[in-house]
Short mmCIF file of C-alpha atoms in Angstrom, two decimals:
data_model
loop_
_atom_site.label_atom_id
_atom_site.label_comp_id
_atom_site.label_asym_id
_atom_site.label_seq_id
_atom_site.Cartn_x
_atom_site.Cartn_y
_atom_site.Cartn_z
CA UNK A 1 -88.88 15.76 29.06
CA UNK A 2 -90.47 18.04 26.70
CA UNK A 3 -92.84 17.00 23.86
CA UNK A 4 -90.99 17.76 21.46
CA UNK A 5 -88.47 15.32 22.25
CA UNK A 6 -91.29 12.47 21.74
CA UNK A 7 -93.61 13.96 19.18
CA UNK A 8 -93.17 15.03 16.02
CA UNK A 9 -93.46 18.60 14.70
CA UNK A 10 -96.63 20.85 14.84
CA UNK A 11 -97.50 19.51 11.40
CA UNK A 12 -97.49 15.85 12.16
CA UNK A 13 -100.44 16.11 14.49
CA UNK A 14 -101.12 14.84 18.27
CA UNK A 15 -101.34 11.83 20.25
CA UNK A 16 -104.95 12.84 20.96
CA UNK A 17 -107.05 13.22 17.81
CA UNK A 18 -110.29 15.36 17.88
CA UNK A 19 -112.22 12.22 18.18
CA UNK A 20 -110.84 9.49 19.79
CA UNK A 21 -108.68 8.95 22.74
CA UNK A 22 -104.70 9.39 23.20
CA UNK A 23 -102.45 6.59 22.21
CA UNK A 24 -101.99 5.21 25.71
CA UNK A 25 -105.29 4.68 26.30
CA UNK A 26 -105.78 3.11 22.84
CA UNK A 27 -103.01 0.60 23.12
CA UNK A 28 -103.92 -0.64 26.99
CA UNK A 29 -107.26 -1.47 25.25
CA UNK A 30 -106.53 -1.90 21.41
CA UNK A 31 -108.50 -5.38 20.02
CA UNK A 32 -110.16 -6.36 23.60
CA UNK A 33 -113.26 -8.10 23.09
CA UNK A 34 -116.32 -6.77 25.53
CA UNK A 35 -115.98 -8.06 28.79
CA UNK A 36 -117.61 -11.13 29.86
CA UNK A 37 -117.97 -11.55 33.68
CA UNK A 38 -115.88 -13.98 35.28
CA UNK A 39 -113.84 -13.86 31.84
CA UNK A 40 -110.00 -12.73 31.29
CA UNK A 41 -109.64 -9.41 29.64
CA UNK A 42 -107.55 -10.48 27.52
CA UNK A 43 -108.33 -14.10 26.67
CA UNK A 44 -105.72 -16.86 26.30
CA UNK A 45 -104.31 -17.97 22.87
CA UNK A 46 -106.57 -20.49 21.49
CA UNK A 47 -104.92 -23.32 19.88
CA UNK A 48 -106.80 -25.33 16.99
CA UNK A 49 -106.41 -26.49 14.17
CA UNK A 50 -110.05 -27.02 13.49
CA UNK A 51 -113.35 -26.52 14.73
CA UNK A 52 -116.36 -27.61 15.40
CA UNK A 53 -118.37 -27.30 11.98
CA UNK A 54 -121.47 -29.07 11.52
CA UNK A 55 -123.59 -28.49 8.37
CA UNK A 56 -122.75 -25.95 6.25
CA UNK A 57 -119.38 -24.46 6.65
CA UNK A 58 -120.45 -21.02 7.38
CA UNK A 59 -119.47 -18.40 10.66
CA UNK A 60 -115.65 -17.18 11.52
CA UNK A 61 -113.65 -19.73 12.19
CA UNK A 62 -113.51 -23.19 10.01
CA UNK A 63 -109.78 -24.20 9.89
CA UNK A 64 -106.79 -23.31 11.52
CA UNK A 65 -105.12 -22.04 8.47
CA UNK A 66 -107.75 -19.29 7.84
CA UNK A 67 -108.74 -17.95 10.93
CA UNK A 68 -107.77 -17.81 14.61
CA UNK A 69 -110.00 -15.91 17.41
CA UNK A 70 -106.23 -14.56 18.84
CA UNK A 71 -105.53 -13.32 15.56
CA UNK A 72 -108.52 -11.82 15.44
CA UNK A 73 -108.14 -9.43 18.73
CA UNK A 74 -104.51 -8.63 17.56
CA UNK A 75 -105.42 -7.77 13.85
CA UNK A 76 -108.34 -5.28 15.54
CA UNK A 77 -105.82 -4.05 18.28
CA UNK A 78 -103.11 -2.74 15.70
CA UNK A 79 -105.90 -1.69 13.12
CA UNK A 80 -106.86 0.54 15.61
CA UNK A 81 -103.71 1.98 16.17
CA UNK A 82 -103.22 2.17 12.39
CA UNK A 83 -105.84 3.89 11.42
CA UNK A 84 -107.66 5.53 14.75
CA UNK A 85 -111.49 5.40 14.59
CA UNK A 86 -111.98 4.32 11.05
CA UNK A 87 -114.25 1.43 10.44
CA UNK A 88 -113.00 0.41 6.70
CA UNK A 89 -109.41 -0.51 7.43
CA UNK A 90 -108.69 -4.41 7.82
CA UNK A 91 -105.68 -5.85 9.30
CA UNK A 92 -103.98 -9.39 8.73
CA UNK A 93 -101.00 -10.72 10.69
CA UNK A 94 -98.59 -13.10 9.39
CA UNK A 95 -95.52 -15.14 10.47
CA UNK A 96 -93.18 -12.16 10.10
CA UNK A 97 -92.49 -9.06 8.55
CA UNK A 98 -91.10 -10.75 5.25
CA UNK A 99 -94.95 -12.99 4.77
CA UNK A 100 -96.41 -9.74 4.99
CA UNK A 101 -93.97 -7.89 2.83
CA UNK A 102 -94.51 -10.73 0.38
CA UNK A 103 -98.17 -10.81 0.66
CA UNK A 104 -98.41 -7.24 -0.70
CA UNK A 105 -96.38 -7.64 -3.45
CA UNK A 106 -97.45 -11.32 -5.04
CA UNK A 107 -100.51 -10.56 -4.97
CA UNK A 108 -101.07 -7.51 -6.62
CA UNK A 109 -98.51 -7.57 -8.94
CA UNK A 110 -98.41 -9.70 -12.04
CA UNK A 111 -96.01 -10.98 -14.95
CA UNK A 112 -95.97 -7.27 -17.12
CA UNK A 113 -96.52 -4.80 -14.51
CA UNK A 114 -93.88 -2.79 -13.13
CA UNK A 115 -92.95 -1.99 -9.06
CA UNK A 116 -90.81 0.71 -7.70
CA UNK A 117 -88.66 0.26 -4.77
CA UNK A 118 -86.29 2.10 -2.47
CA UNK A 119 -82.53 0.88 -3.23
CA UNK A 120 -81.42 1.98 0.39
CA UNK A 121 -84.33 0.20 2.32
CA UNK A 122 -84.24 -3.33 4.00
CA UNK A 123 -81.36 -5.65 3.03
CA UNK A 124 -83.85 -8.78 2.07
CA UNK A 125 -85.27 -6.10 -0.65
CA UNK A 126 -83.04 -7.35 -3.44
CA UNK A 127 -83.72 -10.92 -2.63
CA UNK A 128 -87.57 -9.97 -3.26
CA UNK A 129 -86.21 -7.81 -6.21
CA UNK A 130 -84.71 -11.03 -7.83
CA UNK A 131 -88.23 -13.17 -7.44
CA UNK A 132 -90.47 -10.64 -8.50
CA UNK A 133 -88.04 -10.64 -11.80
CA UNK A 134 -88.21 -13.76 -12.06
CA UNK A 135 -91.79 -13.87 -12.46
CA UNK A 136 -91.59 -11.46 -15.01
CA UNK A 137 -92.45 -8.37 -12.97
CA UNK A 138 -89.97 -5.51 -13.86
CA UNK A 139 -88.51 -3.59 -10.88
CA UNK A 140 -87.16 -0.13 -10.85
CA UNK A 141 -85.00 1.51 -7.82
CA UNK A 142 -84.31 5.16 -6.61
CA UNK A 143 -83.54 6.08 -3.33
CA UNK A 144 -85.60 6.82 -0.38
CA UNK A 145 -83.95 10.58 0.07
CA UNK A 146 -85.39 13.78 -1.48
CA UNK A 147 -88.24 11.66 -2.49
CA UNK A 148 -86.15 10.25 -5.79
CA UNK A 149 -88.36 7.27 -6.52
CA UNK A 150 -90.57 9.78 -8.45
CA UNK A 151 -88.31 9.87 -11.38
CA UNK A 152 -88.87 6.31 -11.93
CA UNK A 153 -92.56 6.13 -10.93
CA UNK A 154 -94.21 6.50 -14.58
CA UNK A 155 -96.00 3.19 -15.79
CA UNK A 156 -95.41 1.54 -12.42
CA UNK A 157 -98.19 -0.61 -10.72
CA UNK A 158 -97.39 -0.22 -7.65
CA UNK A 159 -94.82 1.98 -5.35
CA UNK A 160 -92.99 0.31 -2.43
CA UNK A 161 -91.90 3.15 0.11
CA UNK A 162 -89.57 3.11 3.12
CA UNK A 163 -89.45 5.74 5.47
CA UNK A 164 -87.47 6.14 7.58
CA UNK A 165 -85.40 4.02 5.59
CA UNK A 166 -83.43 1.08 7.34
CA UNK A 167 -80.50 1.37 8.14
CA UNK A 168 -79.68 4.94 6.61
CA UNK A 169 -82.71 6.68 8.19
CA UNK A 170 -83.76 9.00 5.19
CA UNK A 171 -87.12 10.26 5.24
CA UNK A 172 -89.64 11.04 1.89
CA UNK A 173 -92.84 12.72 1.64
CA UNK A 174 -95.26 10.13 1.85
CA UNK A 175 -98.31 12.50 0.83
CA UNK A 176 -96.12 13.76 -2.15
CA UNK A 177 -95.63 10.14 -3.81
CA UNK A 178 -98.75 8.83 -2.63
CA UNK A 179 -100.32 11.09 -5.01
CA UNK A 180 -98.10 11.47 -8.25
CA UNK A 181 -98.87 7.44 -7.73
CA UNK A 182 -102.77 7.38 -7.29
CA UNK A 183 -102.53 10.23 -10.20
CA UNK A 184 -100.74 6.99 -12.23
CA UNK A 185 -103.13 4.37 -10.91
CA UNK A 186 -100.25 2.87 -9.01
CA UNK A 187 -101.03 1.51 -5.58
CA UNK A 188 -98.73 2.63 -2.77
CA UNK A 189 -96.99 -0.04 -0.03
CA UNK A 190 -95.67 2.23 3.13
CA UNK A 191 -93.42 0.46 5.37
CA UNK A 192 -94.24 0.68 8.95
CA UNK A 193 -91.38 -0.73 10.77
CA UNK A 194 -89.31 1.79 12.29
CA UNK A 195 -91.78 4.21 12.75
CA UNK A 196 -94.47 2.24 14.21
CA UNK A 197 -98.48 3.25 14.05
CA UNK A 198 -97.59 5.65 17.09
CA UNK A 199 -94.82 7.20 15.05
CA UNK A 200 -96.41 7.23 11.55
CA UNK A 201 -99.66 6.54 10.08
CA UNK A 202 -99.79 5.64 6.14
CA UNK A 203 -103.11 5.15 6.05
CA UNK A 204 -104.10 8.34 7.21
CA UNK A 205 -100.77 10.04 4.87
CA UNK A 206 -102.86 8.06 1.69
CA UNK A 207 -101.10 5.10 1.18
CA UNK A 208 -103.36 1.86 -0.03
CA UNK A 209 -101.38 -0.54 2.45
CA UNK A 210 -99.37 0.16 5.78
CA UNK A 211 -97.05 -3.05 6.40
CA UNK A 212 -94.98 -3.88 8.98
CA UNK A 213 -92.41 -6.17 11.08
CA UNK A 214 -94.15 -6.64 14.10
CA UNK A 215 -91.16 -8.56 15.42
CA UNK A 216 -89.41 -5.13 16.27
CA UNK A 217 -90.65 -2.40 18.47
CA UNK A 218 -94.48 -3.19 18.01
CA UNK A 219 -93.93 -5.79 20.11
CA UNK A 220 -90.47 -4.65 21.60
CA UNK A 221 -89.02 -7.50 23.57
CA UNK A 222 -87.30 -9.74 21.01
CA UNK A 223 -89.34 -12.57 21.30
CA UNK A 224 -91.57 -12.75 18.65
CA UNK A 225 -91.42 -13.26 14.94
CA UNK A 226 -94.72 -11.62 13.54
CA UNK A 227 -95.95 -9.32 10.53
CA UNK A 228 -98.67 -7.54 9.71
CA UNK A 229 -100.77 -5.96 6.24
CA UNK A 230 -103.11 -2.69 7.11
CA UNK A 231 -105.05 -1.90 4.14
CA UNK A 232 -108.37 0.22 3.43
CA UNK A 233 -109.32 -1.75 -0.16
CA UNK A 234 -111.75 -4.64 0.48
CA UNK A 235 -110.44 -5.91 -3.15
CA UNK A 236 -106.87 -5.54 -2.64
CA UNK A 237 -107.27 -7.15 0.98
CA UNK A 238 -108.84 -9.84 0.18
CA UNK A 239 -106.43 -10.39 -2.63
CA UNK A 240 -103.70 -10.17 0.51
CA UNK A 241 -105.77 -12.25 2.75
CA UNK A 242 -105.81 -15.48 -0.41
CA UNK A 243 -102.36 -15.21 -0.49
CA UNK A 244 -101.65 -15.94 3.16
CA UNK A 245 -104.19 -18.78 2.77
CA UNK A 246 -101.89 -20.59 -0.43
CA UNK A 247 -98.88 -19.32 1.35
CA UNK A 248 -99.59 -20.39 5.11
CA UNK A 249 -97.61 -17.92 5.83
CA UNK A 250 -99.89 -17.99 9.25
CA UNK A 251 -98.29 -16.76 12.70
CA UNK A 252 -98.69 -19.22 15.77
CA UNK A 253 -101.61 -18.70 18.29
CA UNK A 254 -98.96 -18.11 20.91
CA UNK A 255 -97.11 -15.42 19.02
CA UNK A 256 -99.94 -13.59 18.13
CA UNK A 257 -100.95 -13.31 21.90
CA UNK A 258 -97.42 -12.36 23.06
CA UNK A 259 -97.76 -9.40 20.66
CA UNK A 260 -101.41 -8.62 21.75
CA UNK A 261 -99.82 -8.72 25.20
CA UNK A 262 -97.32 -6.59 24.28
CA UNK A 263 -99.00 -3.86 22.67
CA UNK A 264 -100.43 -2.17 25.92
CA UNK A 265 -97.13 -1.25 26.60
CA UNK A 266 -96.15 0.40 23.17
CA UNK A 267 -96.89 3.92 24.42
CA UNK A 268 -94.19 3.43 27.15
CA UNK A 269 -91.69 1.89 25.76
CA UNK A 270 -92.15 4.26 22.31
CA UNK A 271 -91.92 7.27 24.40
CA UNK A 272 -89.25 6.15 26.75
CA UNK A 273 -86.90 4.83 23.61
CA UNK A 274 -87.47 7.68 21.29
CA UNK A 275 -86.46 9.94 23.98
CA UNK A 276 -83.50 8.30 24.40
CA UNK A 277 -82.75 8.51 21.25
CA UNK A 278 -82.78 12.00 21.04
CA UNK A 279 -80.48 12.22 23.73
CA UNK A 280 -78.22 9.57 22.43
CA UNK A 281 -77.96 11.46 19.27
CA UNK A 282 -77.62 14.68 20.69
CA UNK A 283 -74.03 13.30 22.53
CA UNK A 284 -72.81 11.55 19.75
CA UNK A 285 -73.41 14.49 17.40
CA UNK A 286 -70.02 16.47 18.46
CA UNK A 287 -68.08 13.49 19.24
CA UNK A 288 -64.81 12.87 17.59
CA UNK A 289 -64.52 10.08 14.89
CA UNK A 290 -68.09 9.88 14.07
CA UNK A 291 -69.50 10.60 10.60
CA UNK A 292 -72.93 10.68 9.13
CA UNK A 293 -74.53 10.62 12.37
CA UNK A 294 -78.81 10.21 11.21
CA UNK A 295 -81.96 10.68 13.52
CA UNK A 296 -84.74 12.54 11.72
CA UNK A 297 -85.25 13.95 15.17
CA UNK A 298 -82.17 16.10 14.82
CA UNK A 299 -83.09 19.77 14.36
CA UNK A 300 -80.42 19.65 11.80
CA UNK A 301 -80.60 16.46 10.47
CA UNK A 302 -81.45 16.35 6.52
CA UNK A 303 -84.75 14.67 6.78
CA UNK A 304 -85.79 16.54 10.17
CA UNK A 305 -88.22 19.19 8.38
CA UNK A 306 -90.39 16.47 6.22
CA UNK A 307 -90.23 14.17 9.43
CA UNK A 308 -91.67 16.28 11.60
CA UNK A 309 -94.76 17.63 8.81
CA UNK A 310 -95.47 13.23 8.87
CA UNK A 311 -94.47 11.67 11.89
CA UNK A 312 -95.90 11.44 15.39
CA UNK A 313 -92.21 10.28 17.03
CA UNK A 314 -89.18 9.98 15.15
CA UNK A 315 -88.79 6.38 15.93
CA UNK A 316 -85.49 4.64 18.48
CA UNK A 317 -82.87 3.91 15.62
CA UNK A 318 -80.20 5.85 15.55
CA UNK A 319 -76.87 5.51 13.04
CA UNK A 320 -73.76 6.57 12.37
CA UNK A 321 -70.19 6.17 10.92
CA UNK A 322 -66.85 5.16 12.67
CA UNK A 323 -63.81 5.27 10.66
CA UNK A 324 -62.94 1.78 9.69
CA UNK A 325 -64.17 -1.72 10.17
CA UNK A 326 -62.21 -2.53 13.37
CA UNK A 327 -62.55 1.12 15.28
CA UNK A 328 -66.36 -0.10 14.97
CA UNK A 329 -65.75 -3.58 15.94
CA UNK A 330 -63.85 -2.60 19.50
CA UNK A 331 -66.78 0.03 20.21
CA UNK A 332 -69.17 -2.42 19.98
CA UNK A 333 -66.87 -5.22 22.18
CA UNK A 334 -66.64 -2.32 24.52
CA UNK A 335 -69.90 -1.82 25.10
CA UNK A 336 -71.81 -3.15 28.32
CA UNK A 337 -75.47 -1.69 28.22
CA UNK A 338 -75.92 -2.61 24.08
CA UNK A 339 -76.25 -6.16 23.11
CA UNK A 340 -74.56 -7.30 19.65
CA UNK A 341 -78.03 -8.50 17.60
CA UNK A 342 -78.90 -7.68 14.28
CA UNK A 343 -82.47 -6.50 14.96
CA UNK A 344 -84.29 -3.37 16.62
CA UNK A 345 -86.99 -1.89 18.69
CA UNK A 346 -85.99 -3.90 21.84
CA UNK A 347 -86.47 -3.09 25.53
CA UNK A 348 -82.80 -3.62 25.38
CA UNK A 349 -80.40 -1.32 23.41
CA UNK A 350 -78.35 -3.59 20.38
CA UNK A 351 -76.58 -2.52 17.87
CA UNK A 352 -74.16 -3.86 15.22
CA UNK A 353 -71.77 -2.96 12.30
CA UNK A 354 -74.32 -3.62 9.37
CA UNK A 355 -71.50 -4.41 6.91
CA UNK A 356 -70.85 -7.44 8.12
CA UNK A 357 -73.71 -8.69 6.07
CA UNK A 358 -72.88 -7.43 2.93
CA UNK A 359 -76.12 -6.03 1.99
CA UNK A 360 -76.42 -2.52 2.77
CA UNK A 361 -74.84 -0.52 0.78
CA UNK A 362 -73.39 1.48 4.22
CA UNK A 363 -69.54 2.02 4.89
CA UNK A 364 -67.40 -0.51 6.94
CA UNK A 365 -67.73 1.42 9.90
CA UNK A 366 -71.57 2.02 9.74
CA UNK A 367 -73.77 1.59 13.25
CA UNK A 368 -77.24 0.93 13.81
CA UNK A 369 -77.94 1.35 16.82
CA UNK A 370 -81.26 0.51 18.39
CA UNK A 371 -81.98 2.38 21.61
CA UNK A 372 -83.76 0.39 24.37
CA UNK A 373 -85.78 1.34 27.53
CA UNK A 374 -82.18 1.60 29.37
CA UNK A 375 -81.83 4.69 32.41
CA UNK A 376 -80.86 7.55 29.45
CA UNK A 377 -77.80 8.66 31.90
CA UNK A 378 -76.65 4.89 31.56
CA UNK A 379 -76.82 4.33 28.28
CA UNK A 380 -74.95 7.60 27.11
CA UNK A 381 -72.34 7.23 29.29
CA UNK A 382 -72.04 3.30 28.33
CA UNK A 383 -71.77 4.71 24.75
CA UNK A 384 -69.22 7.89 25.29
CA UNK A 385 -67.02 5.27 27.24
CA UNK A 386 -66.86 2.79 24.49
CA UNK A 387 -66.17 5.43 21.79
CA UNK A 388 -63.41 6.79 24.29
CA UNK A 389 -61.68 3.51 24.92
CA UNK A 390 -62.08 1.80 20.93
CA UNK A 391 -60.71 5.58 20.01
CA UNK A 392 -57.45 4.52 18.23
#
C-alpha cells in the first residue's frame, strides 16, 4: 500500500516530525510512567474514591472526583499525540464525548455572548443548541463546507468547528477560521472525532481546544464510553477542568485504562482502516444506484484538496446515498462483514441508514459507513454483493 493511501497530502505533513518520533512509536509508549523494576508498564486502574490525606490537603490526588493516577497516564498519553513534543498543552478526559463537548462550551460561554456552530455536524448539536439558548447564549449556524461559518462569525465568542463533518464528511480550513476568529477575539473548539490526533492536529492548525469522542476510533473496539478536552490556555483549562468537577462528568478508572490500553494500537488499526477506506470508496465510486458518495480521500472528492493541506489520514468513515429508504434498508440486511450500530471507528465495520434518527439533515437513503480492520478483499466484496442483491 502506498502512502498516499494512509497519509494525507504533501502539505499536511509526516508521521515523523523533525523532532520527535513517528506515531507508532509514540502511541506504544504515549502516557507511560518511568519504569519501576518489578513494576507493570502499564499499571492497573486504580480504584478510589479517596485517599490517604493527612494534614493539609495538598499533592495530586485528594478525592476521587478530582483526580485519578489512570486518568492521569491517559490524559498525558493522548496529549502527546495531540500536540507532539509540546510541554504547554493539558488534557482532561471525561465520561464521553458529549461531557467533554459540554465542558467546552459551559464554561466559557456566558448569558450575552454569542457561539457559532456547524448545522451539518453531530446530531446531539441542536440538543446543545437548545440549552445554550436557554441560558441566554445566542447561537448562530452555517455549514461546515467551503468554510461558510465565516459569514456568521462577527461578534461571536467562540467558534465550534467540525471537520470532517459527521455524517456528511465536508472538510473546512481550520487555519483559515482559526484566524478570522483569534482576529475577533473568539476562541476556536475543533472537533477531533473522526479524524483522530493521528489524522488531524488542531492544536498545531491554531485552534484554542481540540475535543474529542474517545469512544470511537481512539479507542476502536466499541467498548468504551470516554471523552476528552486538549487545550493550550492554562485559564481556559482550568475553567474546563471546574466544570468537570461541578459536573462529575468523571470517566470510570476502568474505562480510562481500557482506552490507555487501547491506544498502542491506534497506529494499526488507523492505518489498516483508513486504507480500507480508500479502497472501499474507490469500488463504490462507479457503482450503480449510489449518489453522493464522500471520503475526503477521494482525488476528486470536493473537500480532497483542503484535506490533504490539514490532515495526516483522511479518517475510516465513508458515506453515501442509495435511492430510497428501503433499497438502503435490504443493503444493510444483506450485509455479513458490517454490523448494524449507530457508532464508528470500530475494529469491526458498522454502518447504518442515519435517517432513521431523524436528526441529520441526510436523505432517506443516506449510509455511514464505518470501515473496520476487516481483510480489504472481504469487506469490498461483502459490500458489492449486498448492493448487487438489495439492487431493485
Amino acid at each position: 500500500m502506498s502512502d498516499s493511501a494512509t497519509n494525507g497530502g504533501a502539505g499536511a505533513g509526516t508521521e515523523r516530525s523533525a523532532s520527535g518520533p513517528g506515531d507508532g512509536t509514540r502511541a506504544v509508549r504515549a502516557g507511560l510512567p518511568e519504569p519501576v523494576k518489578h513494576e507493570p508498564t502499564l499499571p492497573g486502574p486504580v480504584f478510589a474514591a479517596h485517599f490517604h490525606l493527612p494534614g493539609d490537603p495538598t499533592g495530586p490526588y485528594t478525592y476521587g472526583r478530582d483526580e485519578n493516577p489512570t486518568w492521569t497516564h491517559l490524559e498525558r498519553a493522548i496529549g502527546e499525540l495531540e500536540a507532539p513534543g509540546r510541554s504547554d498543552v493539558e488534557t482532561l478526559v471525561f465520561a464521553s464525548g458529549m461531557a467533554a463537548i459540554s465542558s467546552v462550551l459551559f464554561s466559557q460561554l456566558r448569558a450575552g455572548d454569542t457561539a457559532v456552530l456547524p448545522d451539518d455536524g453531530y446530531q446531539a448539536l441542536p440538543l446543545v443548541r437548545a440549552q445554550l439558548e436557554a441560558y441566554g447564549i445566542e447561537v448562530r449556524t452555517a455549514p461546515t463546507g467551503q468554510d461558510a461559518q465565516l459569514d456568521v462569525l462577527d461578534g461571536a465568542k467562540l467558534l465550534w468547528i467540525e471537520t470532517p463533518s459527521n455524517p456528511g464528511l465536508d472538510v473546512c480550513d481550520v487555519r483559515r477560521l482559526v484566524e478570522a476568529a483569534h482576529a475577533r477575539s473568539a476562541l476556536v473548539a475543533v472537533d477531533n472525532t473522526l479524524a483522530t490526533p493521528l489524522g488531524q492536529r488542531p492544536l498545531e492548525l491554531g485552534a484554542d481546544f481540540s475535543v474529542a469522542s474517545g469512544t470511537k476510533q481512539l479507542t476502536g473496539h466499541g467498548d468504551v464510553l470516554l471523552g476528552y478536552v486538549a487545550g493550550h490556555d492554562s485559564g481556559a483549562m482550568a475553567a474546563v477542568r471546574r466544570w468537570r468537577k461541578i459536573v462529575g462528568a468523571i470517566p470510570g478508572p476502568m474505562e480510562a485504562w481500557l482506552a490507555h490500553r487501547s491506544i498502542a494500537t491506534l497506529q494499526l488499526r488507523v492505518d489498516r482502516q483508513d486504507a480500507t477506506a480508500l479502497r472501499v470508496a474507490e469500488a463504490l465510486r462507479t457503482r450503480p444506484g449510489i449518489t453522493g458518495l464522500r471520503y475526503p480521500g477521494l482525488p476528486d472528492d470536493p473537500s480532497h484538496k483542503i484535506a490533504s493541506q490539514q490532515m495526516l489520514r483522511y479518517g475510516c468513515v465513508v458515506s453515501f446515498t442509495l435511492p430510497s429508504r428501503a433499497r438502503a434498508d435490504r443493503f444493510l440486511e444483506a450485509l455479513r462483514l458490517v454490523e448494524g450500530a449507530t457508532s464508528f471507528g470500530g475494529v469491526r465495520s458498522t454502518a447504518e441508514r442515519r435517517g432513521r434518527w431523524g436528526g441529520d439533515a441526510v436523505p432517506e437513503g443516506f449510509i455511514r459507513l464505518s470501515v473496520g480492520a476487516e481483510d480489504p478483499d472481504d469487506l469490498v466484496a461483502d459490500l458489492l454483493r449486498a448492493l448487487d442483491e438489495s439492487a431493485d
